[in-house]
Amino acid sequence: MASSQSERKHVFISYSHVDAEWLRRLKVHLKPLEREGAIDLWSDDNIKAGSKWRKEIREAIKKAKVAVLLISADFLASEFIVNDEMPPLLTVAEKEDAVILPVIVSPCMFEQTESLSKFQAVNPPTKPLIGISKAEQEEVFVNVVKVIVNSLREQDDNKETEMDVSTIEEIKQERQKKKKTSPKSKPIREKKITTFRSTPAPLSKREIKAIFVEKDFFDRDIYDSGNGFNNDFEIQEDGKVVLDHASGLMWQRSGSGASYKNFEEVNAYIRQLNSKSLAGYSDWRLPTLEEAMSLMKSTENKDELYIDAKFDEEQEWIITSDPYKGFFGPSASSAWVVDFGNGSCGSNDFIDDGDYDRAVR
């Protein structure tokens, strides 16, 4: 459903922190519109210390009518921008008719980046901001403002978008048939246990979408029609662990108290749990993406997390053992992360972000 006009005047700016000087100049040009209440301007420097920054970014993207991209080599090299910001931005452009507005800051591979080059840049890639005069730079920013103003005047919010995967509806219809023909359900503990892959595997976004549809996992960005796995949780061992009778998996109830910056730190934490025999067990490990997604709920709990409230709220997102597989193959520094704050999963670069552990066995 398209958003109302009052909700669609948000302008989102995506940029690499290396290019912060260009963000500052752009905001100067947009200030009159912001002062008059014509736009609600958002960039990540709006985030306050202690905030759930990943959730704030996703919410800002979801509201965006216009997204200005300050594109440079640093922008295209950012794992977070490419894997966490761009997919939901492209979704908003497709489903909500948001305008994607590239501004070429410096020479880069913009024209070779298919997902971005389909959008008309304000300035030609042959004339990046750093290669033109001060007056020409200012003219580019004036043109950005003009495009934003024109976009906000458009009344295209009634456009309907088509589902991009027809098999999703077929799967949903098949599930409904099974529900109608199956006998009344017995208590979960009497059902056959549902098992998930436990061996790590490199996964692309296309591959995980197929998994989510098959498993009926909920993900706000990738498969928001999913219902989520039907868990049957029980807290055990004096509150240290949560056993899921539906999957047979035993989970650490809390997790690491710090976000780790590399796989060595993550694995060291797991080894520490095993050396201390948490809850009497020494076979703890990182979950696969499938296992971690089995915790994802389709609605938020009291702590505004898409996970059962039996789990500790500090671990807002958790790392999995599955490496991210991008265009150039599996990444040695990026793995799939399940983000309960956003109700979605994404790839994460340890160097930029860091991640929490929640062990499973």
mmCIF file of C-alpha atoms in Angstrom:
data_model
loop_
_atom_site.group_PDB
_atom_site.id
_atom_site.type_symbol
_atom_site.label_atom_id
_atom_site.label_comp_id
_atom_site.label_asym_id
_atom_site.label_seq_id
_atom_site.Cartn_x
_atom_site.Cartn_y
_atom_site.Cartn_z
ATOM 1 C CA MET A 1 0.000 0.000 0.000
ATOM 2 C CA ALA A 2 1.313 3.421 -0.908
ATOM 3 C CA SER A 3 1.830 5.921 1.885
ATOM 4 C CA SER A 4 -0.156 9.106 2.352
ATOM 5 C CA GLN A 5 1.260 12.438 1.237
ATOM 6 C CA SER A 6 1.927 13.529 4.830
ATOM 7 C CA GLU A 7 4.166 10.494 5.290
ATOM 8 C CA ARG A 8 5.938 10.821 1.947
ATOM 9 C CA LYS A 9 7.943 14.048 2.305
ATOM 10 C CA HIS A 10 10.955 12.371 3.844
ATOM 11 C CA VAL A 11 14.337 12.779 2.160
ATOM 12 C CA PHE A 12 16.980 10.163 2.966
ATOM 13 C CA ILE A 13 20.674 10.795 2.267
ATOM 14 C CA SER A 14 23.009 7.839 1.856
ATOM 15 C CA TYR A 15 26.735 8.512 1.866
ATOM 16 C CA SER A 16 30.128 7.214 2.935
ATOM 17 C CA HIS A 17 31.530 8.940 6.006
ATOM 18 C CA VAL A 18 34.649 9.628 3.943
ATOM 19 C CA ASP A 19 32.466 12.002 1.893
ATOM 20 C CA ALA A 20 30.951 13.833 4.876
ATOM 21 C CA GLU A 21 32.002 17.246 3.501
ATOM 22 C CA TRP A 22 29.599 16.801 0.565
ATOM 23 C CA LEU A 23 26.795 15.825 2.927
ATOM 24 C CA ARG A 24 27.309 19.066 4.839
ATOM 25 C CA ARG A 25 27.139 21.152 1.656
ATOM 26 C CA LEU A 26 24.030 19.370 0.402
ATOM 27 C CA LYS A 27 22.287 19.972 3.723
ATOM 28 C CA VAL A 28 22.991 23.704 3.388
ATOM 29 C CA HIS A 29 21.055 23.761 0.108
ATOM 30 C CA LEU A 30 18.201 21.715 1.583
ATOM 31 C CA LYS A 31 17.934 23.786 4.761
ATOM 32 C CA PRO A 32 15.324 26.262 3.383
ATOM 33 C CA LEU A 33 12.998 23.393 2.455
ATOM 34 C CA GLU A 34 13.528 21.818 5.852
ATOM 35 C CA ARG A 35 12.901 25.096 7.685
ATOM 36 C CA GLU A 36 9.626 25.614 5.815
ATOM 37 C CA GLY A 37 8.480 22.100 6.685
ATOM 38 C CA ALA A 38 8.489 21.030 3.040
ATOM 39 C CA ILE A 39 10.782 18.084 3.787
ATOM 40 C CA ASP A 40 11.910 15.932 6.672
ATOM 41 C CA LEU A 41 15.622 15.467 6.045
ATOM 42 C CA TRP A 42 17.380 12.374 7.367
ATOM 43 C CA SER A 43 20.987 11.184 7.333
ATOM 44 C CA ASP A 44 22.752 8.972 9.835
ATOM 45 C CA ASP A 45 24.175 11.961 11.709
ATOM 46 C CA ASN A 46 20.606 12.335 13.050
ATOM 47 C CA ILE A 47 21.166 9.243 15.192
ATOM 48 C CA LYS A 48 21.671 9.956 18.874
ATOM 49 C CA ALA A 49 24.124 8.063 21.061
ATOM 50 C CA GLY A 50 22.551 4.950 22.546
ATOM 51 C CA SER A 51 19.861 4.703 19.876
ATOM 52 C CA LYS A 52 18.998 1.505 18.009
ATOM 53 C CA TRP A 53 20.746 2.878 14.942
ATOM 54 C CA ARG A 54 20.062 -0.006 12.577
ATOM 55 C CA LYS A 55 16.345 0.225 13.262
ATOM 56 C CA GLU A 56 16.371 4.013 12.856
ATOM 57 C CA ILE A 57 18.043 3.709 9.457
ATOM 58 C CA ARG A 58 15.528 1.119 8.244
ATOM 59 C CA GLU A 59 12.583 3.212 9.442
ATOM 60 C CA ALA A 60 13.989 6.306 7.717
ATOM 61 C CA ILE A 61 14.416 4.371 4.464
ATOM 62 C CA LYS A 62 10.868 3.021 4.663
ATOM 63 C CA LYS A 63 9.467 6.575 4.872
ATOM 64 C CA ALA A 64 11.632 8.057 2.121
ATOM 65 C CA LYS A 65 10.034 9.831 -0.827
ATOM 66 C CA VAL A 66 13.454 10.773 -2.204
ATOM 67 C CA ALA A 67 16.798 9.112 -1.572
ATOM 68 C CA VAL A 68 19.893 11.135 -2.462
ATOM 69 C CA LEU A 69 22.954 8.937 -2.967
ATOM 70 C CA LEU A 70 26.358 10.627 -2.729
ATOM 71 C CA ILE A 71 28.215 8.122 -4.856
ATOM 72 C CA SER A 72 31.955 7.603 -4.778
ATOM 73 C CA ALA A 73 34.385 4.694 -4.729
ATOM 74 C CA ASP A 74 34.082 4.684 -0.925
ATOM 75 C CA PHE A 75 30.283 4.550 -1.214
ATOM 76 C CA LEU A 76 30.405 1.534 -3.545
ATOM 77 C CA ALA A 77 33.022 -0.171 -1.350
ATOM 78 C CA SER A 78 30.923 0.048 1.818
ATOM 79 C CA GLU A 79 29.512 -3.356 2.784
ATOM 80 C CA PHE A 80 26.872 -1.713 4.973
ATOM 81 C CA ILE A 81 25.633 0.654 2.260
ATOM 82 C CA VAL A 82 25.571 -1.960 -0.499
ATOM 83 C CA ASN A 83 24.087 -4.788 1.553
ATOM 84 C CA ASP A 84 21.956 -3.073 4.211
ATOM 85 C CA GLU A 85 20.916 0.321 2.857
ATOM 86 C CA MET A 86 20.581 -0.247 -0.882
ATOM 87 C CA PRO A 87 18.239 -3.296 -0.923
ATOM 88 C CA PRO A 88 15.478 -1.600 1.137
ATOM 89 C CA LEU A 89 16.004 1.651 -0.794
ATOM 90 C CA LEU A 90 15.501 -0.176 -4.081
ATOM 91 C CA THR A 91 12.409 -1.826 -2.614
ATOM 92 C CA VAL A 92 10.967 1.567 -1.651
ATOM 93 C CA ALA A 93 11.701 2.850 -5.157
ATOM 94 C CA GLU A 94 9.902 -0.105 -6.725
ATOM 95 C CA LYS A 95 6.896 -0.396 -4.433
ATOM 96 C CA GLU A 96 6.380 3.174 -3.208
ATOM 97 C CA ASP A 97 7.597 5.123 -6.256
ATOM 98 C CA ALA A 98 10.342 6.787 -4.251
ATOM 99 C CA VAL A 99 12.888 8.714 -6.339
ATOM 100 C CA ILE A 100 16.492 7.515 -6.275
ATOM 101 C CA LEU A 101 18.759 10.470 -6.997
ATOM 102 C CA PRO A 102 22.455 9.670 -7.544
ATOM 103 C CA VAL A 103 25.007 12.473 -7.226
ATOM 104 C CA ILE A 104 28.464 11.505 -8.489
ATOM 105 C CA VAL A 105 31.016 12.753 -5.957
ATOM 106 C CA SER A 106 34.191 11.258 -7.429
ATOM 107 C CA PRO A 107 35.283 8.908 -10.242
ATOM 108 C CA CYS A 108 33.954 5.425 -9.530
ATOM 109 C CA MET A 109 32.278 2.369 -11.069
ATOM 110 C CA PHE A 110 28.792 3.897 -11.030
ATOM 111 C CA GLU A 111 28.032 3.097 -14.683
ATOM 112 C CA GLN A 112 29.151 -0.505 -14.167
ATOM 113 C CA THR A 113 26.916 -0.941 -11.107
ATOM 114 C CA GLU A 114 23.695 -2.166 -12.687
ATOM 115 C CA SER A 115 21.454 -1.688 -9.647
ATOM 116 C CA LEU A 116 22.363 2.031 -9.462
ATOM 117 C CA SER A 117 23.153 3.102 -13.015
ATOM 118 C CA LYS A 118 19.533 2.554 -14.058
ATOM 119 C CA PHE A 119 18.744 5.737 -12.120
ATOM 120 C CA GLN A 120 19.530 9.064 -13.801
ATOM 121 C CA ALA A 121 22.357 10.856 -12.015
ATOM 122 C CA VAL A 122 22.066 14.602 -11.404
ATOM 123 C CA ASN A 123 25.543 15.158 -12.821
ATOM 124 C CA PRO A 124 27.234 13.036 -15.495
ATOM 125 C CA PRO A 125 29.715 10.408 -14.232
ATOM 126 C CA THR A 126 32.291 12.165 -16.422
ATOM 127 C CA LYS A 127 31.840 15.317 -14.333
ATOM 128 C CA PRO A 128 32.035 14.279 -10.674
ATOM 129 C CA LEU A 129 31.857 16.990 -8.018
ATOM 130 C CA ILE A 130 35.561 16.857 -7.231
ATOM 131 C CA GLY A 131 36.412 17.511 -10.900
ATOM 132 C CA ILE A 132 34.340 20.648 -11.472
ATOM 133 C CA SER A 133 34.504 24.226 -10.247
ATOM 134 C CA LYS A 134 32.945 25.487 -7.031
ATOM 135 C CA ALA A 135 30.212 27.284 -8.994
ATOM 136 C CA GLU A 136 29.391 24.120 -10.940
ATOM 137 C CA GLN A 137 29.255 22.130 -7.713
ATOM 138 C CA GLU A 138 26.723 24.570 -6.317
ATOM 139 C CA GLU A 139 24.646 24.256 -9.488
ATOM 140 C CA VAL A 140 24.533 20.480 -9.067
ATOM 141 C CA PHE A 141 23.171 20.880 -5.546
ATOM 142 C CA VAL A 142 20.586 23.408 -6.782
ATOM 143 C CA ASN A 143 19.437 20.820 -9.326
ATOM 144 C CA VAL A 144 19.125 18.250 -6.531
ATOM 145 C CA VAL A 145 16.795 20.607 -4.673
ATOM 146 C CA LYS A 146 14.717 21.178 -7.834
ATOM 147 C CA VAL A 147 14.251 17.448 -8.398
ATOM 148 C CA ILE A 148 13.200 16.964 -4.782
ATOM 149 C CA VAL A 149 10.638 19.778 -5.008
ATOM 150 C CA ASN A 150 9.183 18.358 -8.234
ATOM 151 C CA SER A 151 9.048 14.859 -6.769
ATOM 152 C CA LEU A 152 7.106 16.028 -3.736
ATOM 153 C CA ARG A 153 4.497 17.603 -6.026
ATOM 154 C CA GLU A 154 3.749 14.348 -7.775
ATOM 155 C CA GLN A 155 0.633 12.462 -6.767
ATOM 156 C CA ASP A 156 1.464 8.921 -7.832
ATOM 157 C CA ASP A 157 0.788 7.194 -4.546
ATOM 158 C CA ASN A 158 -2.083 5.133 -5.973
ATOM 159 C CA LYS A 159 0.126 3.017 -8.217
ATOM 160 C CA GLU A 160 -0.090 -0.666 -7.594
ATOM 161 C CA THR A 161 2.952 -2.898 -7.674
ATOM 162 C CA GLU A 162 3.020 -6.498 -8.804
ATOM 163 C CA MET A 163 4.463 -9.389 -6.878
ATOM 164 C CA ASP A 164 7.823 -10.280 -8.376
ATOM 165 C CA VAL A 165 7.659 -13.980 -7.531
ATOM 166 C CA SER A 166 4.494 -15.773 -8.661
ATOM 167 C CA THR A 167 5.405 -18.977 -6.821
ATOM 168 C CA ILE A 168 4.952 -17.232 -3.473
ATOM 169 C CA GLU A 169 1.190 -17.104 -3.972
ATOM 170 C CA GLU A 170 1.164 -20.719 -5.121
ATOM 171 C CA ILE A 171 2.973 -21.798 -1.958
ATOM 172 C CA LYS A 172 0.585 -19.802 0.223
ATOM 173 C CA GLN A 173 -2.434 -21.368 -1.519
ATOM 174 C CA GLU A 174 -0.997 -24.839 -1.022
ATOM 175 C CA ARG A 175 -0.509 -24.162 2.681
ATOM 176 C CA GLN A 176 -4.117 -23.020 2.988
ATOM 177 C CA LYS A 177 -5.291 -26.276 1.362
ATOM 178 C CA LYS A 178 -3.276 -28.310 3.863
ATOM 179 C CA LYS A 179 -4.759 -26.365 6.764
ATOM 180 C CA LYS A 180 -8.300 -27.072 5.550
ATOM 181 C CA THR A 181 -7.749 -30.804 4.995
ATOM 182 C CA SER A 182 -5.520 -31.579 7.988
ATOM 183 C CA PRO A 183 -7.037 -32.805 11.280
ATOM 184 C CA LYS A 184 -6.998 -30.690 14.406
ATOM 185 C CA SER A 185 -3.459 -30.007 15.552
ATOM 186 C CA LYS A 186 -2.037 -31.814 18.538
ATOM 187 C CA PRO A 187 0.121 -29.964 21.055
ATOM 188 C CA ILE A 188 3.482 -28.976 19.561
ATOM 189 C CA ARG A 189 5.448 -31.359 21.766
ATOM 190 C CA GLU A 190 3.672 -34.301 20.143
ATOM 191 C CA LYS A 191 4.550 -33.156 16.638
ATOM 192 C CA LYS A 192 7.495 -34.305 14.631
ATOM 193 C CA ILE A 193 10.482 -32.049 15.254
ATOM 194 C CA THR A 194 11.371 -29.704 12.394
ATOM 195 C CA THR A 195 15.098 -29.688 11.743
ATOM 196 C CA PHE A 196 17.164 -26.974 10.107
ATOM 197 C CA ARG A 197 20.526 -27.056 8.377
ATOM 198 C CA SER A 198 23.319 -26.920 10.968
ATOM 199 C CA THR A 199 26.360 -26.917 8.671
ATOM 200 C CA PRO A 200 27.592 -23.453 7.560
ATOM 201 C CA ALA A 201 27.100 -22.604 3.879
ATOM 202 C CA PRO A 202 27.852 -19.468 1.798
ATOM 203 C CA LEU A 203 24.550 -17.928 0.711
ATOM 204 C CA SER A 204 23.528 -15.229 -1.747
ATOM 205 C CA LYS A 205 20.452 -13.067 -1.265
ATOM 206 C CA ARG A 206 18.691 -14.932 -4.059
ATOM 207 C CA GLU A 207 19.345 -18.244 -2.319
ATOM 208 C CA ILE A 208 18.061 -17.091 1.053
ATOM 209 C CA LYS A 209 14.860 -15.764 -0.507
ATOM 210 C CA ALA A 210 14.119 -19.256 -1.810
ATOM 211 C CA ILE A 211 14.818 -20.676 1.653
ATOM 212 C CA PHE A 212 12.539 -18.152 3.353
ATOM 213 C CA VAL A 213 9.656 -18.931 1.005
ATOM 214 C CA GLU A 214 10.138 -22.680 1.490
ATOM 215 C CA LYS A 215 10.400 -22.435 5.293
ATOM 216 C CA ASP A 216 7.764 -19.685 5.606
ATOM 217 C CA PHE A 217 10.232 -17.487 7.510
ATOM 218 C CA PHE A 218 9.241 -13.878 8.111
ATOM 219 C CA ASP A 219 11.561 -11.114 6.901
ATOM 220 C CA ARG A 220 10.312 -7.543 6.513
ATOM 221 C CA ASP A 221 12.469 -6.912 3.447
ATOM 222 C CA ILE A 222 12.824 -10.284 1.740
ATOM 223 C CA TYR A 223 9.589 -12.158 2.517
ATOM 224 C CA ASP A 224 7.095 -10.182 4.570
ATOM 225 C CA SER A 225 4.322 -12.682 3.743
ATOM 226 C CA GLY A 226 6.012 -15.313 5.886
ATOM 227 C CA ASN A 227 4.358 -16.359 9.139
ATOM 228 C CA GLY A 228 7.531 -17.337 10.948
ATOM 229 C CA PHE A 229 8.385 -20.675 12.547
ATOM 230 C CA ASN A 230 5.968 -22.003 15.181
ATOM 231 C CA ASN A 231 8.302 -22.347 18.160
ATOM 232 C CA ASP A 232 7.568 -24.053 21.484
ATOM 233 C CA PHE A 233 9.982 -22.436 23.918
ATOM 234 C CA GLU A 234 10.801 -23.479 27.469
ATOM 235 C CA ILE A 235 13.291 -21.699 29.720
ATOM 236 C CA GLN A 236 15.636 -24.180 31.409
ATOM 237 C CA GLU A 237 18.775 -24.414 33.564
ATOM 238 C CA ASP A 238 17.922 -21.518 35.895
ATOM 239 C CA GLY A 239 17.215 -19.181 33.015
ATOM 240 C CA LYS A 240 20.489 -19.777 31.176
ATOM 241 C CA VAL A 241 19.035 -21.462 28.110
ATOM 242 C CA VAL A 242 15.831 -21.665 26.072
ATOM 243 C CA LEU A 243 14.846 -25.026 24.588
ATOM 244 C CA ASP A 244 12.683 -25.031 21.468
ATOM 245 C CA HIS A 245 10.689 -28.265 21.540
ATOM 246 C CA ALA A 246 9.523 -27.610 17.973
ATOM 247 C CA SER A 247 13.028 -27.660 16.469
ATOM 248 C CA GLY A 248 15.004 -29.504 19.133
ATOM 249 C CA LEU A 249 17.434 -26.590 19.333
ATOM 250 C CA MET A 250 18.715 -25.303 22.655
ATOM 251 C CA TRP A 251 19.592 -21.611 22.631
ATOM 252 C CA GLN A 252 21.644 -19.411 24.854
ATOM 253 C CA ARG A 253 19.034 -17.170 26.451
ATOM 254 C CA SER A 254 21.221 -14.070 26.399
ATOM 255 C CA GLY A 255 24.451 -14.085 24.426
ATOM 256 C CA SER A 256 27.612 -12.068 24.226
ATOM 257 C CA GLY A 257 27.579 -8.791 26.097
ATOM 258 C CA ALA A 258 29.700 -7.125 23.436
ATOM 259 C CA SER A 259 29.696 -6.935 19.665
ATOM 260 C CA TYR A 260 32.727 -8.594 18.100
ATOM 261 C CA LYS A 261 34.756 -7.285 15.187
ATOM 262 C CA ASN A 262 36.019 -10.490 13.568
ATOM 263 C CA PHE A 263 35.476 -14.239 13.385
ATOM 264 C CA GLU A 264 38.415 -14.876 15.729
ATOM 265 C CA GLU A 265 36.661 -12.973 18.531
ATOM 266 C CA VAL A 266 33.368 -14.711 17.788
ATOM 267 C CA ASN A 267 34.916 -18.178 17.868
ATOM 268 C CA ALA A 268 36.859 -17.332 21.027
ATOM 269 C CA TYR A 269 33.569 -16.526 22.730
ATOM 270 C CA ILE A 270 32.095 -19.882 21.655
ATOM 271 C CA ARG A 271 35.188 -21.715 22.916
ATOM 272 C CA GLN A 272 34.818 -19.961 26.251
ATOM 273 C CA LEU A 273 31.212 -21.147 26.571
ATOM 274 C CA ASN A 274 32.274 -24.711 25.846
ATOM 275 C CA SER A 275 35.225 -24.609 28.235
ATOM 276 C CA LYS A 276 32.843 -23.545 31.007
ATOM 277 C CA SER A 277 30.196 -26.090 29.905
ATOM 278 C CA LEU A 278 27.300 -23.657 29.798
ATOM 279 C CA ALA A 279 24.213 -25.411 31.222
ATOM 280 C CA GLY A 280 26.292 -28.602 31.378
ATOM 281 C CA TYR A 281 27.029 -28.782 27.636
ATOM 282 C CA SER A 282 30.234 -28.284 25.675
ATOM 283 C CA ASP A 283 28.979 -28.479 22.087
ATOM 284 C CA TRP A 284 27.821 -24.881 21.641
ATOM 285 C CA ARG A 285 28.297 -23.282 18.217
ATOM 286 C CA LEU A 286 27.150 -20.416 16.021
ATOM 287 C CA PRO A 287 23.721 -20.901 14.425
ATOM 288 C CA THR A 288 23.248 -21.105 10.681
ATOM 289 C CA LEU A 289 21.009 -18.518 9.054
ATOM 290 C CA GLU A 290 18.158 -21.052 8.906
ATOM 291 C CA GLU A 291 18.445 -21.774 12.614
ATOM 292 C CA ALA A 292 18.667 -18.103 13.575
ATOM 293 C CA MET A 293 15.715 -17.194 11.339
ATOM 294 C CA SER A 294 13.601 -19.786 13.146
ATOM 295 C CA LEU A 295 13.629 -17.296 16.052
ATOM 296 C CA MET A 296 12.250 -14.426 13.947
ATOM 297 C CA LYS A 297 8.661 -13.465 14.765
ATOM 298 C CA SER A 298 6.314 -11.563 12.455
ATOM 299 C CA THR A 299 5.386 -9.075 15.195
ATOM 300 C CA GLU A 300 7.389 -7.087 17.728
ATOM 301 C CA ASN A 301 7.555 -7.995 21.413
ATOM 302 C CA LYS A 302 7.358 -5.538 24.318
ATOM 303 C CA ASP A 303 10.986 -4.530 23.694
ATOM 304 C CA GLU A 304 10.237 -3.762 20.033
ATOM 305 C CA LEU A 305 12.164 -6.811 18.863
ATOM 306 C CA TYR A 306 10.952 -9.459 16.422
ATOM 307 C CA ILE A 307 11.777 -12.333 18.771
ATOM 308 C CA ASP A 308 10.058 -14.075 21.662
ATOM 309 C CA ALA A 309 10.316 -12.074 24.887
ATOM 310 C CA LYS A 310 11.861 -15.093 26.641
ATOM 311 C CA PHE A 311 15.171 -14.040 25.083
ATOM 312 C CA ASP A 312 17.369 -11.248 26.391
ATOM 313 C CA GLU A 313 16.866 -7.907 24.650
ATOM 314 C CA GLU A 314 20.534 -6.852 24.542
ATOM 315 C CA GLN A 315 21.370 -9.082 21.572
ATOM 316 C CA GLU A 316 19.384 -7.011 19.076
ATOM 317 C CA TRP A 317 21.113 -8.710 16.161
ATOM 318 C CA ILE A 318 23.165 -11.916 16.059
ATOM 319 C CA ILE A 319 25.862 -13.278 13.780
ATOM 320 C CA THR A 320 25.426 -16.594 11.970
ATOM 321 C CA SER A 321 27.955 -19.105 10.700
ATOM 322 C CA ASP A 322 26.885 -18.617 7.063
ATOM 323 C CA PRO A 323 29.252 -16.415 4.998
ATOM 324 C CA TYR A 324 27.721 -13.837 2.682
ATOM 325 C CA LYS A 325 28.086 -14.787 -0.999
ATOM 326 C CA GLY A 326 28.175 -11.712 -3.199
ATOM 327 C CA PHE A 327 29.009 -11.069 -6.837
ATOM 328 C CA PHE A 328 32.630 -12.160 -6.332
ATOM 329 C CA GLY A 329 31.755 -15.232 -4.285
ATOM 330 C CA PRO A 330 31.857 -15.942 -0.521
ATOM 331 C CA SER A 331 33.270 -13.187 1.671
ATOM 332 C CA ALA A 332 35.948 -13.832 4.294
ATOM 333 C CA SER A 333 34.926 -10.805 6.350
ATOM 334 C CA SER A 334 31.142 -10.672 5.929
ATOM 335 C CA ALA A 335 28.532 -13.070 7.283
ATOM 336 C CA TRP A 336 24.750 -13.178 7.420
ATOM 337 C CA VAL A 337 23.241 -11.457 10.440
ATOM 338 C CA VAL A 338 19.699 -11.785 11.808
ATOM 339 C CA ASP A 339 18.470 -8.402 13.028
ATOM 340 C CA PHE A 340 15.568 -8.720 15.460
ATOM 341 C CA GLY A 341 15.375 -4.951 15.784
ATOM 342 C CA ASN A 342 14.468 -4.564 12.117
ATOM 343 C CA GLY A 343 12.718 -7.873 11.572
ATOM 344 C CA SER A 344 15.108 -8.762 8.770
ATOM 345 C CA CYS A 345 18.442 -10.280 7.915
ATOM 346 C CA GLY A 346 21.415 -8.829 6.098
ATOM 347 C CA SER A 347 25.119 -9.218 5.527
ATOM 348 C CA ASN A 348 27.469 -7.460 7.876
ATOM 349 C CA ASP A 349 31.077 -6.369 7.685
ATOM 350 C CA PHE A 350 32.840 -6.969 11.009
ATOM 351 C CA ILE A 351 35.257 -4.105 10.409
ATOM 352 C CA ASP A 352 32.490 -1.504 10.227
ATOM 353 C CA ASP A 353 29.875 -2.854 12.598
ATOM 354 C CA GLY A 354 30.572 -5.763 14.925
ATOM 355 C CA ASP A 355 28.003 -8.352 15.944
ATOM 356 C CA TYR A 356 26.581 -10.166 18.950
ATOM 357 C CA ASP A 357 26.717 -13.914 19.537
ATOM 358 C CA ARG A 358 23.860 -16.157 20.608
ATOM 359 C CA ALA A 359 25.060 -19.733 20.740
ATOM 360 C CA VAL A 360 23.001 -22.802 19.892
ATOM 361 C CA ARG A 361 23.391 -26.554 20.220
#
